[in-house]
Amino acid sequence: HERMISYKAVLFDLDGTLVDTIDDLADSMNSVLADMNLPTYTVAEYNFLVGDGIRVLAERVLPADRQDGATVARCVAGMRAAYEQRWANKSRPYDGIPELLDVLTKRGMTRVVLSNKPDDFTKKVVATLLPDWQFEQVVGVRPEGPIKPDPTGAFEIAQSLNISPDQILYLGDTNTDMKTAVAAGMYPVGVLWGFRPAEELTAAGAQTLIAHPMELFQFLNCDC
């Protein structure tokens, strides 16, 4: 990697990057849609529906004639309740993530999570599904807070860590993540094991694509 910057932190997206959550997300929203007598979607379709927060997901799954505020609000509330029941049923860290976190921990590399999941769920998922690793910060969407690709959350993390954004590797699996990284001045690394294809990541600004978590070590000055 041409710019021999010494990276000091790794910022991870959560869903599709650290943890494979797609089945539980799909099952939860499909149960809400079924209760509303509306069409459901396949897991493969949910790969392209999720990623931009719970409200946008609701707007994407509802039919065009059911986009009124009350129906969207009902769908959002239903999704929160359904996901509360199901979020840990099938979700697991991706292969290679435990090994990656082990080495980053050993090397004292700062690790943070920034997700478009609601903040409470984000913290719960990380604490439950990645219990063996410490993250300096775990940040989800707070009420009225901005969602990615707005870079505010990424800027706030860099500022509170007192690390320059260009010394932070940003790992994510969607165009939303790559746009956030670019806007925040972080180094955008697209991961190919998540929810979206390589073309989308590159078009949105990914500087590098990796197919396995351990490929991240090409950026670290180390003999990992």
PDB file of C-alpha atoms in Angstrom:
ATOM      1  CA  HIS A   1       0.000   0.000   0.000  1.00  0.00           C
ATOM      2  CA  GLU A   2       1.753   3.083  -1.360  1.00  0.00           C
ATOM      3  CA  ARG A   3       1.059   5.542   1.455  1.00  0.00           C
ATOM      4  CA  MET A   4       3.161   4.135   4.253  1.00  0.00           C
ATOM      5  CA  ILE A   5       0.909   5.517   6.906  1.00  0.00           C
ATOM      6  CA  SER A   6       1.147   3.935  10.298  1.00  0.00           C
ATOM      7  CA  TYR A   7      -2.445   3.020  11.055  1.00  0.00           C
ATOM      8  CA  LYS A   8      -3.431   3.303  14.700  1.00  0.00           C
ATOM      9  CA  ALA A   9      -7.036   2.106  14.744  1.00  0.00           C
ATOM     10  CA  VAL A  10      -9.530  -0.082  12.913  1.00  0.00           C
ATOM     11  CA  LEU A  11     -13.146   1.064  12.679  1.00  0.00           C
ATOM     12  CA  PHE A  12     -15.515  -1.814  11.938  1.00  0.00           C
ATOM     13  CA  ASP A  13     -19.015  -1.778  10.596  1.00  0.00           C
ATOM     14  CA  LEU A  14     -21.048  -4.458  12.435  1.00  0.00           C
ATOM     15  CA  ASP A  15     -23.662  -6.240  10.284  1.00  0.00           C
ATOM     16  CA  GLY A  16     -22.064  -7.857   7.245  1.00  0.00           C
ATOM     17  CA  THR A  17     -18.555  -7.034   8.472  1.00  0.00           C
ATOM     18  CA  LEU A  18     -17.967  -8.457  11.957  1.00  0.00           C
ATOM     19  CA  VAL A  19     -21.136 -10.500  12.360  1.00  0.00           C
ATOM     20  CA  ASP A  20     -23.372 -12.325   9.879  1.00  0.00           C
ATOM     21  CA  THR A  21     -26.790 -11.076  11.001  1.00  0.00           C
ATOM     22  CA  ILE A  22     -28.762 -11.371   7.773  1.00  0.00           C
ATOM     23  CA  ASP A  23     -30.903 -14.404   8.680  1.00  0.00           C
ATOM     24  CA  ASP A  24     -32.135 -12.913  11.952  1.00  0.00           C
ATOM     25  CA  LEU A  25     -32.813  -9.549  10.285  1.00  0.00           C
ATOM     26  CA  ALA A  26     -34.736 -11.246   7.467  1.00  0.00           C
ATOM     27  CA  ASP A  27     -36.723 -13.506   9.799  1.00  0.00           C
ATOM     28  CA  SER A  28     -37.631 -10.554  12.020  1.00  0.00           C
ATOM     29  CA  MET A  29     -38.831  -8.237   9.268  1.00  0.00           C
ATOM     30  CA  ASN A  30     -40.629 -11.041   7.435  1.00  0.00           C
ATOM     31  CA  SER A  31     -42.590 -11.827  10.600  1.00  0.00           C
ATOM     32  CA  VAL A  32     -43.659  -8.172  10.799  1.00  0.00           C
ATOM     33  CA  LEU A  33     -44.689  -8.102   7.130  1.00  0.00           C
ATOM     34  CA  ALA A  34     -46.612 -11.374   7.492  1.00  0.00           C
ATOM     35  CA  ASP A  35     -48.487  -9.945  10.498  1.00  0.00           C
ATOM     36  CA  MET A  36     -49.432  -6.949   8.320  1.00  0.00           C
ATOM     37  CA  ASN A  37     -50.548  -9.276   5.478  1.00  0.00           C
ATOM     38  CA  LEU A  38     -47.826  -7.880   3.224  1.00  0.00           C
ATOM     39  CA  PRO A  39     -45.393  -9.684   0.891  1.00  0.00           C
ATOM     40  CA  THR A  40     -42.150 -10.988   2.438  1.00  0.00           C
ATOM     41  CA  TYR A  41     -38.636 -11.116   0.938  1.00  0.00           C
ATOM     42  CA  THR A  42     -35.865 -13.685   0.518  1.00  0.00           C
ATOM     43  CA  VAL A  43     -32.663 -13.566   2.547  1.00  0.00           C
ATOM     44  CA  ALA A  44     -30.762 -12.715  -0.662  1.00  0.00           C
ATOM     45  CA  GLU A  45     -33.035  -9.696  -1.192  1.00  0.00           C
ATOM     46  CA  TYR A  46     -32.411  -8.526   2.377  1.00  0.00           C
ATOM     47  CA  ASN A  47     -28.694  -8.226   1.565  1.00  0.00           C
ATOM     48  CA  PHE A  48     -29.683  -5.157  -0.446  1.00  0.00           C
ATOM     49  CA  LEU A  49     -32.478  -3.908   1.825  1.00  0.00           C
ATOM     50  CA  VAL A  50     -30.545  -3.622   5.095  1.00  0.00           C
ATOM     51  CA  GLY A  51     -27.595  -1.377   5.930  1.00  0.00           C
ATOM     52  CA  ASP A  52     -29.080   2.093   6.219  1.00  0.00           C
ATOM     53  CA  GLY A  53     -30.909   1.861   9.504  1.00  0.00           C
ATOM     54  CA  ILE A  54     -34.230   0.484  10.675  1.00  0.00           C
ATOM     55  CA  ARG A  55     -36.424   3.286   9.296  1.00  0.00           C
ATOM     56  CA  VAL A  56     -34.969   3.059   5.784  1.00  0.00           C
ATOM     57  CA  LEU A  57     -35.410  -0.723   5.933  1.00  0.00           C
ATOM     58  CA  ALA A  58     -39.089  -0.260   6.772  1.00  0.00           C
ATOM     59  CA  GLU A  59     -39.516   2.174   3.869  1.00  0.00           C
ATOM     60  CA  ARG A  60     -37.805  -0.244   1.478  1.00  0.00           C
ATOM     61  CA  VAL A  61     -39.908  -3.279   2.380  1.00  0.00           C
ATOM     62  CA  LEU A  62     -43.307  -1.588   2.466  1.00  0.00           C
ATOM     63  CA  PRO A  63     -45.314  -1.431  -0.783  1.00  0.00           C
ATOM     64  CA  ALA A  64     -45.523   1.975  -2.482  1.00  0.00           C
ATOM     65  CA  ASP A  65     -49.132   2.466  -1.365  1.00  0.00           C
ATOM     66  CA  ARG A  66     -48.271   1.767   2.300  1.00  0.00           C
ATOM     67  CA  GLN A  67     -45.588   4.420   2.777  1.00  0.00           C
ATOM     68  CA  ASP A  68     -47.626   6.713   5.040  1.00  0.00           C
ATOM     69  CA  GLY A  69     -46.037   7.789   8.322  1.00  0.00           C
ATOM     70  CA  ALA A  70     -48.267   5.663  10.531  1.00  0.00           C
ATOM     71  CA  THR A  71     -47.562   2.452   8.601  1.00  0.00           C
ATOM     72  CA  VAL A  72     -43.813   3.119   8.526  1.00  0.00           C
ATOM     73  CA  ALA A  73     -43.866   3.801  12.284  1.00  0.00           C
ATOM     74  CA  ARG A  74     -45.804   0.575  12.901  1.00  0.00           C
ATOM     75  CA  CYS A  75     -43.309  -1.363  10.786  1.00  0.00           C
ATOM     76  CA  VAL A  76     -40.329   0.160  12.650  1.00  0.00           C
ATOM     77  CA  ALA A  77     -41.871  -0.643  16.043  1.00  0.00           C
ATOM     78  CA  GLY A  78     -42.743  -4.168  14.904  1.00  0.00           C
ATOM     79  CA  MET A  79     -39.207  -4.726  13.640  1.00  0.00           C
ATOM     80  CA  ARG A  80     -37.670  -3.594  16.925  1.00  0.00           C
ATOM     81  CA  ALA A  81     -39.930  -5.959  18.868  1.00  0.00           C
ATOM     82  CA  ALA A  82     -39.409  -8.915  16.504  1.00  0.00           C
ATOM     83  CA  TYR A  83     -35.633  -8.403  16.350  1.00  0.00           C
ATOM     84  CA  GLU A  84     -35.495  -8.175  20.141  1.00  0.00           C
ATOM     85  CA  GLN A  85     -36.780 -11.771  20.147  1.00  0.00           C
ATOM     86  CA  ARG A  86     -34.618 -13.147  17.344  1.00  0.00           C
ATOM     87  CA  TRP A  87     -31.361 -11.195  17.055  1.00  0.00           C
ATOM     88  CA  ALA A  88     -29.132 -13.958  18.501  1.00  0.00           C
ATOM     89  CA  ASN A  89     -30.849 -16.993  16.948  1.00  0.00           C
ATOM     90  CA  LYS A  90     -28.619 -17.426  13.903  1.00  0.00           C
ATOM     91  CA  SER A  91     -26.185 -14.463  13.970  1.00  0.00           C
ATOM     92  CA  ARG A  92     -22.497 -15.366  14.383  1.00  0.00           C
ATOM     93  CA  PRO A  93     -19.091 -13.749  13.752  1.00  0.00           C
ATOM     94  CA  TYR A  94     -17.763 -14.393  10.250  1.00  0.00           C
ATOM     95  CA  ASP A  95     -14.979 -16.954   9.784  1.00  0.00           C
ATOM     96  CA  GLY A  96     -11.623 -15.298  10.429  1.00  0.00           C
ATOM     97  CA  ILE A  97     -13.006 -12.462  12.567  1.00  0.00           C
ATOM     98  CA  PRO A  98     -12.012 -14.044  15.921  1.00  0.00           C
ATOM     99  CA  GLU A  99      -8.465 -14.600  14.622  1.00  0.00           C
ATOM    100  CA  LEU A 100      -8.289 -11.026  13.306  1.00  0.00           C
ATOM    101  CA  LEU A 101      -9.472  -9.573  16.621  1.00  0.00           C
ATOM    102  CA  ASP A 102      -6.991 -11.763  18.513  1.00  0.00           C
ATOM    103  CA  VAL A 103      -4.037 -10.400  16.542  1.00  0.00           C
ATOM    104  CA  LEU A 104      -5.239  -6.786  16.678  1.00  0.00           C
ATOM    105  CA  THR A 105      -5.628  -7.170  20.442  1.00  0.00           C
ATOM    106  CA  LYS A 106      -2.148  -8.664  20.792  1.00  0.00           C
ATOM    107  CA  ARG A 107      -0.685  -5.757  18.842  1.00  0.00           C
ATOM    108  CA  GLY A 108      -2.519  -3.161  20.919  1.00  0.00           C
ATOM    109  CA  MET A 109      -4.392  -1.819  17.871  1.00  0.00           C
ATOM    110  CA  THR A 110      -7.377   0.344  18.804  1.00  0.00           C
ATOM    111  CA  ARG A 111     -10.692  -1.244  17.758  1.00  0.00           C
ATOM    112  CA  VAL A 112     -14.056   0.506  17.440  1.00  0.00           C
ATOM    113  CA  VAL A 113     -17.493  -0.310  16.001  1.00  0.00           C
ATOM    114  CA  LEU A 114     -19.804   2.126  14.178  1.00  0.00           C
ATOM    115  CA  SER A 115     -23.170   0.722  13.081  1.00  0.00           C
ATOM    116  CA  ASN A 116     -26.466   1.932  11.625  1.00  0.00           C
ATOM    117  CA  LYS A 117     -28.220  -0.440  14.045  1.00  0.00           C
ATOM    118  CA  PRO A 118     -29.933   1.271  16.984  1.00  0.00           C
ATOM    119  CA  ASP A 119     -27.328   1.988  19.671  1.00  0.00           C
ATOM    120  CA  ASP A 120     -28.828  -0.407  22.228  1.00  0.00           C
ATOM    121  CA  PHE A 121     -28.883  -3.325  19.796  1.00  0.00           C
ATOM    122  CA  THR A 122     -25.369  -2.503  18.561  1.00  0.00           C
ATOM    123  CA  LYS A 123     -23.952  -2.687  22.096  1.00  0.00           C
ATOM    124  CA  LYS A 124     -25.933  -5.866  22.866  1.00  0.00           C
ATOM    125  CA  VAL A 125     -24.812  -7.695  19.704  1.00  0.00           C
ATOM    126  CA  VAL A 126     -21.142  -6.842  20.263  1.00  0.00           C
ATOM    127  CA  ALA A 127     -21.234  -7.787  23.961  1.00  0.00           C
ATOM    128  CA  THR A 128     -23.029 -11.078  23.293  1.00  0.00           C
ATOM    129  CA  LEU A 129     -21.568 -12.314  19.990  1.00  0.00           C
ATOM    130  CA  LEU A 130     -18.025 -10.913  20.411  1.00  0.00           C
ATOM    131  CA  PRO A 131     -17.611 -11.271  24.194  1.00  0.00           C
ATOM    132  CA  ASP A 132     -13.915 -12.177  24.167  1.00  0.00           C
ATOM    133  CA  TRP A 133     -12.663  -8.897  22.698  1.00  0.00           C
ATOM    134  CA  GLN A 134     -12.587  -5.349  23.981  1.00  0.00           C
ATOM    135  CA  PHE A 135     -13.592  -2.463  21.746  1.00  0.00           C
ATOM    136  CA  GLU A 136     -12.656   1.058  22.786  1.00  0.00           C
ATOM    137  CA  GLN A 137     -15.993   2.320  21.513  1.00  0.00           C
ATOM    138  CA  VAL A 138     -19.190   0.682  20.248  1.00  0.00           C
ATOM    139  CA  VAL A 139     -21.533   3.202  18.654  1.00  0.00           C
ATOM    140  CA  GLY A 140     -24.917   2.717  17.004  1.00  0.00           C
ATOM    141  CA  VAL A 141     -27.666   5.117  15.967  1.00  0.00           C
ATOM    142  CA  ARG A 142     -29.044   7.228  18.796  1.00  0.00           C
ATOM    143  CA  PRO A 143     -32.453   8.921  18.728  1.00  0.00           C
ATOM    144  CA  GLU A 144     -32.346  11.806  16.269  1.00  0.00           C
ATOM    145  CA  GLY A 145     -28.668  11.069  15.639  1.00  0.00           C
ATOM    146  CA  PRO A 146     -27.274  10.994  12.095  1.00  0.00           C
ATOM    147  CA  ILE A 147     -26.856   7.665  10.300  1.00  0.00           C
ATOM    148  CA  LYS A 148     -24.062   6.652   7.947  1.00  0.00           C
ATOM    149  CA  PRO A 149     -23.078   7.785   5.311  1.00  0.00           C
ATOM    150  CA  ASP A 150     -23.182  10.995   7.371  1.00  0.00           C
ATOM    151  CA  PRO A 151     -19.595  11.013   8.712  1.00  0.00           C
ATOM    152  CA  THR A 152     -20.466  12.689  12.034  1.00  0.00           C
ATOM    153  CA  GLY A 153     -20.219   9.464  14.044  1.00  0.00           C
ATOM    154  CA  ALA A 154     -16.877   8.557  12.452  1.00  0.00           C
ATOM    155  CA  PHE A 155     -15.499  12.068  13.111  1.00  0.00           C
ATOM    156  CA  GLU A 156     -16.633  11.929  16.747  1.00  0.00           C
ATOM    157  CA  ILE A 157     -14.908   8.579  17.259  1.00  0.00           C
ATOM    158  CA  ALA A 158     -11.631   9.836  15.746  1.00  0.00           C
ATOM    159  CA  GLN A 159     -11.782  12.977  17.852  1.00  0.00           C
ATOM    160  CA  SER A 160     -12.476  11.151  21.117  1.00  0.00           C
ATOM    161  CA  LEU A 161      -9.655   8.668  20.416  1.00  0.00           C
ATOM    162  CA  ASN A 162      -7.387  11.605  19.528  1.00  0.00           C
ATOM    163  CA  ILE A 163      -6.384   9.780  16.338  1.00  0.00           C
ATOM    164  CA  SER A 164      -6.230  11.504  12.956  1.00  0.00           C
ATOM    165  CA  PRO A 165      -8.878  10.078  10.560  1.00  0.00           C
ATOM    166  CA  ASP A 166      -6.204   9.199   7.970  1.00  0.00           C
ATOM    167  CA  GLN A 167      -4.642   6.855  10.537  1.00  0.00           C
ATOM    168  CA  ILE A 168      -7.849   4.826  10.806  1.00  0.00           C
ATOM    169  CA  LEU A 169      -8.673   1.809   8.629  1.00  0.00           C
ATOM    170  CA  TYR A 170     -12.424   1.629   7.992  1.00  0.00           C
ATOM    171  CA  LEU A 171     -13.802  -1.862   7.260  1.00  0.00           C
ATOM    172  CA  GLY A 172     -17.293  -2.183   5.835  1.00  0.00           C
ATOM    173  CA  ASP A 173     -19.382  -4.236   3.428  1.00  0.00           C
ATOM    174  CA  THR A 174     -21.706  -1.675   1.763  1.00  0.00           C
ATOM    175  CA  ASN A 175     -21.599   1.511  -0.305  1.00  0.00           C
ATOM    176  CA  THR A 176     -22.875   3.320   2.801  1.00  0.00           C
ATOM    177  CA  ASP A 177     -19.702   2.343   4.668  1.00  0.00           C
ATOM    178  CA  MET A 178     -17.342   3.295   1.871  1.00  0.00           C
ATOM    179  CA  LYS A 179     -19.031   6.699   1.466  1.00  0.00           C
ATOM    180  CA  THR A 180     -18.755   7.256   5.230  1.00  0.00           C
ATOM    181  CA  ALA A 181     -15.047   6.396   5.211  1.00  0.00           C
ATOM    182  CA  VAL A 182     -14.346   8.706   2.264  1.00  0.00           C
ATOM    183  CA  ALA A 183     -16.301  11.585   3.818  1.00  0.00           C
ATOM    184  CA  ALA A 184     -14.494  11.113   7.136  1.00  0.00           C
ATOM    185  CA  GLY A 185     -11.036  10.956   5.537  1.00  0.00           C
ATOM    186  CA  MET A 186     -10.444   7.361   6.717  1.00  0.00           C
ATOM    187  CA  TYR A 187      -8.950   4.582   4.576  1.00  0.00           C
ATOM    188  CA  PRO A 188     -11.891   2.625   3.035  1.00  0.00           C
ATOM    189  CA  VAL A 189     -11.442  -1.159   2.975  1.00  0.00           C
ATOM    190  CA  GLY A 190     -14.326  -3.091   1.414  1.00  0.00           C
ATOM    191  CA  VAL A 191     -14.946  -6.594   2.731  1.00  0.00           C
ATOM    192  CA  LEU A 192     -16.189  -9.223   0.299  1.00  0.00           C
ATOM    193  CA  TRP A 193     -17.677 -11.651   2.834  1.00  0.00           C
ATOM    194  CA  GLY A 194     -20.603  -9.338   3.682  1.00  0.00           C
ATOM    195  CA  PHE A 195     -23.875  -8.308   2.099  1.00  0.00           C
ATOM    196  CA  ARG A 196     -22.816  -6.495  -1.109  1.00  0.00           C
ATOM    197  CA  PRO A 197     -20.709  -7.161  -4.248  1.00  0.00           C
ATOM    198  CA  ALA A 198     -17.229  -5.842  -5.094  1.00  0.00           C
ATOM    199  CA  GLU A 199     -18.508  -3.477  -7.823  1.00  0.00           C
ATOM    200  CA  GLU A 200     -20.692  -1.567  -5.363  1.00  0.00           C
ATOM    201  CA  LEU A 201     -17.823  -1.147  -2.901  1.00  0.00           C
ATOM    202  CA  THR A 202     -15.357   0.053  -5.526  1.00  0.00           C
ATOM    203  CA  ALA A 203     -17.871   2.473  -7.054  1.00  0.00           C
ATOM    204  CA  ALA A 204     -18.480   3.982  -3.606  1.00  0.00           C
ATOM    205  CA  GLY A 205     -14.798   4.636  -2.950  1.00  0.00           C
ATOM    206  CA  ALA A 206     -13.213   1.445  -1.573  1.00  0.00           C
ATOM    207  CA  GLN A 207      -9.440   1.773  -1.951  1.00  0.00           C
ATOM    208  CA  THR A 208      -8.868  -1.921  -1.303  1.00  0.00           C
ATOM    209  CA  LEU A 209     -11.030  -5.047  -1.226  1.00  0.00           C
ATOM    210  CA  ILE A 210     -10.270  -8.002   1.025  1.00  0.00           C
ATOM    211  CA  ALA A 211     -11.793 -11.469   0.767  1.00  0.00           C
ATOM    212  CA  HIS A 212     -10.717 -12.749   4.202  1.00  0.00           C
ATOM    213  CA  PRO A 213     -10.300 -10.884   7.508  1.00  0.00           C
ATOM    214  CA  MET A 214      -6.618 -11.820   7.850  1.00  0.00           C
ATOM    215  CA  GLU A 215      -5.838  -9.942   4.614  1.00  0.00           C
ATOM    216  CA  LEU A 216      -6.097  -6.765   6.667  1.00  0.00           C
ATOM    217  CA  PHE A 217      -2.538  -7.341   7.839  1.00  0.00           C
ATOM    218  CA  GLN A 218      -1.091  -6.016   4.597  1.00  0.00           C
ATOM    219  CA  PHE A 219      -1.779  -2.586   6.115  1.00  0.00           C
ATOM    220  CA  LEU A 220      -0.148  -3.144   9.447  1.00  0.00           C
ATOM    221  CA  ASN A 221       3.579  -2.753   9.902  1.00  0.00           C
ATOM    222  CA  CYS A 222       3.995  -6.094  11.560  1.00  0.00           C
ATOM    223  CA  ASP A 223       4.938  -9.735  11.143  1.00  0.00           C
ATOM    224  CA  CYS A 224       1.425 -10.897  11.996  1.00  0.00           C
TER     225      CYS A 224
END
